[in-house]
Amino acid sequence: MRVYVPLTLSGLAAAHRAGEIGPGPLTAYAVTPALREWYVSDDIEELEYAALNRAASASLRMIAQNPDAVRRRVVVAVEVPDGAAVADPDHSLDPSSLGEVRIASPVALARAAAVHVDADDAQKDVTAAAAALGAADLGDDDAQFTVDGAEDHELLWFGIQEIPNLIP
């Protein structure tokens, strides 16, 4: 099963040094039944893209919580055994947790299929989005527009062998 683990660049650096993403439990995003129902598609590539975007939003939240974090969203696509990623049935209908899964233990970085990272030119919009996130959560339409501005940037795809070139 493919899951998308949200990180920051410093989190990616730590995972690279340790050889694993962890410690567990990890929050990740995947194609869950609730995500399938919400997205209303049977196209697995579209559904995985939706899960990737959910993880990118979670990465933005991590950035917003850490003023020292580099303002670039990071998502690691990882293959885990079926059953290793579990959706919480109590949160399946909560729009903020669509596609969210938990992985009980650390995941070896060698299981990563790819790393998705914002381009340098997204930093300005990601910085503004991180600052506006709290107001957007409270229903401020202007702040939501700013958050959406970061989401307009597509994450770039990198192979795991390229991680050393990505980390600060």
mmCIF file of N, CA and C in Angstrom, residues 34-107:
data_model
loop_
_atom_site.group_PDB
_atom_site.id
_atom_site.type_symbol
_atom_site.label_atom_id
_atom_site.label_comp_id
_atom_site.label_asym_id
_atom_site.label_seq_id
_atom_site.Cartn_x
_atom_site.Cartn_y
_atom_site.Cartn_z
ATOM 1 N N ALA A 34 -13.013 6.419 2.822
ATOM 2 C CA ALA A 34 -13.594 7.757 2.990
ATOM 3 C C ALA A 34 -13.072 8.718 1.930
ATOM 4 N N LEU A 35 -11.784 8.634 1.607
ATOM 5 C CA LEU A 35 -11.221 9.490 0.568
ATOM 6 C C LEU A 35 -11.836 9.147 -0.789
ATOM 7 N N ARG A 36 -11.997 7.862 -1.051
ATOM 8 C CA ARG A 36 -12.631 7.416 -2.295
ATOM 9 C C ARG A 36 -14.043 7.980 -2.429
ATOM 10 N N GLU A 37 -14.785 7.908 -1.352
ATOM 11 C CA GLU A 37 -16.164 8.400 -1.365
ATOM 12 C C GLU A 37 -16.204 9.915 -1.548
ATOM 13 N N TRP A 38 -15.309 10.619 -0.880
ATOM 14 C CA TRP A 38 -15.260 12.080 -0.968
ATOM 15 C C TRP A 38 -14.857 12.532 -2.366
ATOM 16 N N TYR A 39 -13.849 11.858 -2.949
ATOM 17 C CA TYR A 39 -13.314 12.273 -4.243
ATOM 18 C C TYR A 39 -14.181 11.796 -5.405
ATOM 19 N N VAL A 40 -14.957 10.770 -5.185
ATOM 20 C CA VAL A 40 -15.878 10.208 -6.175
ATOM 21 C C VAL A 40 -15.155 9.885 -7.486
ATOM 22 N N SER A 41 -14.179 9.007 -7.378
ATOM 23 C CA SER A 41 -13.445 8.567 -8.558
ATOM 24 C C SER A 41 -12.962 7.146 -8.342
ATOM 25 N N ASP A 42 -12.847 6.421 -9.438
ATOM 26 C CA ASP A 42 -12.265 5.085 -9.378
ATOM 27 C C ASP A 42 -10.862 5.059 -9.964
ATOM 28 N N ASP A 43 -10.388 6.211 -10.432
ATOM 29 C CA ASP A 43 -9.065 6.306 -11.026
ATOM 30 C C ASP A 43 -8.031 6.366 -9.904
ATOM 31 N N ILE A 44 -7.235 5.308 -9.764
ATOM 32 C CA ILE A 44 -6.292 5.211 -8.644
ATOM 33 C C ILE A 44 -5.254 6.328 -8.687
ATOM 34 N N GLU A 45 -4.846 6.756 -9.883
ATOM 35 C CA GLU A 45 -3.872 7.849 -9.955
ATOM 36 C C GLU A 45 -4.460 9.153 -9.427
ATOM 37 N N GLU A 46 -5.715 9.424 -9.747
ATOM 38 C CA GLU A 46 -6.378 10.620 -9.222
ATOM 39 C C GLU A 46 -6.522 10.531 -7.709
ATOM 40 N N LEU A 47 -6.867 9.351 -7.214
ATOM 41 C CA LEU A 47 -7.042 9.171 -5.774
ATOM 42 C C LEU A 47 -5.716 9.318 -5.037
ATOM 43 N N GLU A 48 -4.650 8.764 -5.600
ATOM 44 C CA GLU A 48 -3.337 8.913 -4.973
ATOM 45 C C GLU A 48 -2.888 10.374 -5.005
ATOM 46 N N TYR A 49 -3.216 11.086 -6.064
ATOM 47 C CA TYR A 49 -2.897 12.511 -6.143
ATOM 48 C C TYR A 49 -3.653 13.273 -5.050
ATOM 49 N N ALA A 50 -4.904 12.895 -4.815
ATOM 50 C CA ALA A 50 -5.682 13.525 -3.739
ATOM 51 C C ALA A 50 -5.044 13.243 -2.384
ATOM 52 N N ALA A 51 -4.584 12.014 -2.156
ATOM 53 C CA ALA A 51 -3.920 11.667 -0.898
ATOM 54 C C ALA A 51 -2.609 12.449 -0.751
ATOM 55 N N LEU A 52 -1.861 12.587 -1.847
ATOM 56 C CA LEU A 52 -0.627 13.380 -1.835
ATOM 57 C C LEU A 52 -0.929 14.827 -1.443
ATOM 58 N N ASN A 53 -1.987 15.386 -1.992
ATOM 59 C CA ASN A 53 -2.350 16.771 -1.660
ATOM 60 C C ASN A 53 -2.795 16.909 -0.212
ATOM 61 N N ARG A 54 -3.455 15.899 0.323
ATOM 62 C CA ARG A 54 -3.831 15.922 1.749
ATOM 63 C C ARG A 54 -2.554 15.941 2.600
ATOM 64 N N ALA A 55 -1.553 15.143 2.206
ATOM 65 C CA ALA A 55 -0.280 15.122 2.937
ATOM 66 C C ALA A 55 0.450 16.461 2.798
ATOM 67 N N ALA A 56 0.368 17.086 1.631
ATOM 68 C CA ALA A 56 1.002 18.400 1.435
ATOM 69 C C ALA A 56 0.362 19.431 2.358
ATOM 70 N N SER A 57 -0.945 19.355 2.544
ATOM 71 C CA SER A 57 -1.628 20.257 3.486
ATOM 72 C C SER A 57 -1.157 20.010 4.916
ATOM 73 N N ALA A 58 -0.956 18.750 5.257
ATOM 74 C CA ALA A 58 -0.454 18.420 6.596
ATOM 75 C C ALA A 58 0.978 18.930 6.773
ATOM 76 N N SER A 59 1.776 18.867 5.718
ATOM 77 C CA SER A 59 3.133 19.410 5.777
ATOM 78 C C SER A 59 3.088 20.914 6.020
ATOM 79 N N LEU A 60 2.148 21.596 5.358
ATOM 80 C CA LEU A 60 1.984 23.034 5.578
ATOM 81 C C LEU A 60 1.673 23.318 7.044
ATOM 82 N N ARG A 61 0.846 22.492 7.666
ATOM 83 C CA ARG A 61 0.525 22.662 9.092
ATOM 84 C C ARG A 61 1.772 22.473 9.952
ATOM 85 N N MET A 62 2.616 21.519 9.596
ATOM 86 C CA MET A 62 3.869 21.316 10.338
ATOM 87 C C MET A 62 4.758 22.555 10.222
ATOM 88 N N ILE A 63 4.821 23.102 9.028
ATOM 89 C CA ILE A 63 5.625 24.306 8.790
ATOM 90 C C ILE A 63 5.081 25.465 9.620
ATOM 91 N N ALA A 64 3.761 25.614 9.639
ATOM 92 C CA ALA A 64 3.131 26.712 10.376
ATOM 93 C C ALA A 64 3.426 26.624 11.870
ATOM 94 N N GLN A 65 3.587 25.410 12.390
ATOM 95 C CA GLN A 65 3.844 25.216 13.815
ATOM 96 C C GLN A 65 5.307 25.424 14.191
ATOM 97 N N ASN A 66 6.184 25.516 13.201
ATOM 98 C CA ASN A 66 7.609 25.634 13.474
ATOM 99 C C ASN A 66 8.180 26.848 12.744
ATOM 100 N N PRO A 67 8.380 27.954 13.455
ATOM 101 C CA PRO A 67 8.865 29.175 12.793
ATOM 102 C C PRO A 67 10.245 29.018 12.157
ATOM 103 N N ASP A 68 11.013 28.015 12.575
ATOM 104 C CA ASP A 68 12.348 27.818 12.016
ATOM 105 C C ASP A 68 12.360 26.913 10.789
ATOM 106 N N ALA A 69 11.220 26.297 10.475
ATOM 107 C CA ALA A 69 11.162 25.364 9.344
ATOM 108 C C ALA A 69 11.291 26.109 8.024
ATOM 109 N N VAL A 70 12.041 25.517 7.112
ATOM 110 C CA VAL A 70 12.131 26.050 5.753
ATOM 111 C C VAL A 70 10.731 25.980 5.157
ATOM 112 N N ARG A 71 10.340 27.020 4.490
ATOM 113 C CA ARG A 71 8.971 27.151 3.968
ATOM 114 C C ARG A 71 8.807 26.436 2.629
ATOM 115 N N ARG A 72 9.005 25.119 2.653
ATOM 116 C CA ARG A 72 8.783 24.251 1.489
ATOM 117 C C ARG A 72 8.132 22.970 1.996
ATOM 118 N N ARG A 73 6.989 22.628 1.417
ATOM 119 C CA ARG A 73 6.281 21.417 1.836
ATOM 120 C C ARG A 73 7.026 20.184 1.340
ATOM 121 N N VAL A 74 6.974 19.116 2.148
ATOM 122 C CA VAL A 74 7.669 17.872 1.832
ATOM 123 C C VAL A 74 6.723 16.709 2.098
ATOM 124 N N VAL A 75 6.646 15.796 1.144
ATOM 125 C CA VAL A 75 5.854 14.575 1.306
ATOM 126 C C VAL A 75 6.694 13.414 0.789
ATOM 127 N N VAL A 76 6.777 12.348 1.580
ATOM 128 C CA VAL A 76 7.501 11.152 1.160
ATOM 129 C C VAL A 76 6.477 10.069 0.837
ATOM 130 N N ALA A 77 6.539 9.547 -0.369
ATOM 131 C CA ALA A 77 5.674 8.440 -0.783
ATOM 132 C C ALA A 77 6.376 7.144 -0.403
ATOM 133 N N VAL A 78 5.699 6.339 0.409
ATOM 134 C CA VAL A 78 6.308 5.139 0.975
ATOM 135 C C VAL A 78 5.394 3.940 0.729
ATOM 136 N N GLU A 79 6.003 2.811 0.433
ATOM 137 C CA GLU A 79 5.257 1.557 0.309
ATOM 138 C C GLU A 79 5.315 0.836 1.658
ATOM 139 N N VAL A 80 4.141 0.520 2.198
ATOM 140 C CA VAL A 80 4.068 -0.224 3.455
ATOM 141 C C VAL A 80 3.226 -1.477 3.211
ATOM 142 N N PRO A 81 3.425 -2.505 4.029
ATOM 143 C CA PRO A 81 2.601 -3.712 3.864
ATOM 144 C C PRO A 81 1.122 -3.408 4.096
ATOM 145 N N ASP A 82 0.263 -4.113 3.371
ATOM 146 C CA ASP A 82 -1.179 -3.974 3.604
ATOM 147 C C ASP A 82 -1.461 -4.220 5.076
ATOM 148 N N GLY A 83 -2.276 -3.392 5.662
ATOM 149 C CA GLY A 83 -2.617 -3.518 7.073
ATOM 150 C C GLY A 83 -1.721 -2.714 7.990
ATOM 151 N N ALA A 84 -0.578 -2.229 7.486
ATOM 152 C CA ALA A 84 0.324 -1.435 8.332
ATOM 153 C C ALA A 84 -0.207 -0.020 8.538
ATOM 154 N N ALA A 85 -0.988 0.466 7.584
ATOM 155 C CA ALA A 85 -1.582 1.800 7.677
ATOM 156 C C ALA A 85 -3.068 1.638 7.970
ATOM 157 N N VAL A 86 -3.497 2.209 9.089
ATOM 158 C CA VAL A 86 -4.868 1.992 9.551
ATOM 159 C C VAL A 86 -5.588 3.334 9.678
ATOM 160 N N ALA A 87 -6.763 3.405 9.065
ATOM 161 C CA ALA A 87 -7.598 4.603 9.186
ATOM 162 C C ALA A 87 -8.420 4.495 10.460
ATOM 163 N N ASP A 88 -8.594 5.605 11.136
ATOM 164 C CA ASP A 88 -9.412 5.650 12.349
ATOM 165 C C ASP A 88 -10.876 5.765 11.932
ATOM 166 N N PRO A 89 -11.687 4.732 12.164
ATOM 167 C CA PRO A 89 -13.086 4.789 11.720
ATOM 168 C C PRO A 89 -13.880 5.894 12.405
ATOM 169 N N ASP A 90 -13.462 6.334 13.575
ATOM 170 C CA ASP A 90 -14.171 7.409 14.271
ATOM 171 C C ASP A 90 -13.972 8.762 13.599
ATOM 172 N N HIS A 91 -12.909 8.890 12.796
ATOM 173 C CA HIS A 91 -12.624 10.158 12.125
ATOM 174 C C HIS A 91 -12.878 10.104 10.624
ATOM 175 N N SER A 92 -13.391 8.998 10.116
ATOM 176 C CA SER A 92 -13.503 8.830 8.670
ATOM 177 C C SER A 92 -14.423 9.851 8.018
ATOM 178 N N LEU A 93 -15.401 10.374 8.759
ATOM 179 C CA LEU A 93 -16.325 11.351 8.181
ATOM 180 C C LEU A 93 -15.902 12.792 8.434
ATOM 181 N N ASP A 94 -14.848 12.987 9.210
ATOM 182 C CA ASP A 94 -14.338 14.324 9.493
ATOM 183 C C ASP A 94 -13.575 14.815 8.262
ATOM 184 N N PRO A 95 -14.032 15.900 7.618
ATOM 185 C CA PRO A 95 -13.372 16.373 6.398
ATOM 186 C C PRO A 95 -11.883 16.677 6.580
ATOM 187 N N SER A 96 -11.482 17.079 7.775
ATOM 188 C CA SER A 96 -10.073 17.415 7.990
ATOM 189 C C SER A 96 -9.179 16.179 8.061
ATOM 190 N N SER A 97 -9.757 15.002 8.221
ATOM 191 C CA SER A 97 -8.928 13.805 8.323
ATOM 192 C C SER A 97 -9.176 12.807 7.191
ATOM 193 N N LEU A 98 -9.760 13.261 6.088
ATOM 194 C CA LEU A 98 -9.969 12.380 4.939
ATOM 195 C C LEU A 98 -8.640 11.816 4.453
ATOM 196 N N GLY A 99 -8.576 10.513 4.312
ATOM 197 C CA GLY A 99 -7.363 9.868 3.840
ATOM 198 C C GLY A 99 -6.308 9.658 4.894
ATOM 199 N N GLU A 100 -6.545 10.140 6.106
ATOM 200 C CA GLU A 100 -5.542 10.028 7.167
ATOM 201 C C GLU A 100 -5.452 8.594 7.665
ATOM 202 N N VAL A 101 -4.226 8.122 7.824
ATOM 203 C CA VAL A 101 -3.958 6.791 8.367
ATOM 204 C C VAL A 101 -2.841 6.896 9.402
ATOM 205 N N ARG A 102 -2.759 5.895 10.245
ATOM 206 C CA ARG A 102 -1.687 5.809 11.249
ATOM 207 C C ARG A 102 -0.840 4.580 10.946
ATOM 208 N N ILE A 103 0.446 4.765 11.111
ATOM 209 C CA ILE A 103 1.397 3.666 10.978
ATOM 210 C C ILE A 103 2.066 3.541 12.339
ATOM 211 N N ALA A 104 1.988 2.368 12.937
ATOM 212 C CA ALA A 104 2.414 2.183 14.325
ATOM 213 C C ALA A 104 3.917 2.341 14.540
ATOM 214 N N SER A 105 4.717 1.961 13.577
ATOM 215 C CA SER A 105 6.167 1.962 13.795
ATOM 216 C C SER A 105 6.880 2.788 12.731
ATOM 217 N N PRO A 106 8.162 3.071 12.959
ATOM 218 C CA PRO A 106 8.928 3.808 11.951
ATOM 219 C C PRO A 106 8.945 3.052 10.625
ATOM 220 N N VAL A 107 9.179 3.786 9.552
ATOM 221 C CA VAL A 107 9.238 3.188 8.217
ATOM 222 C C VAL A 107 10.634 3.426 7.649
#
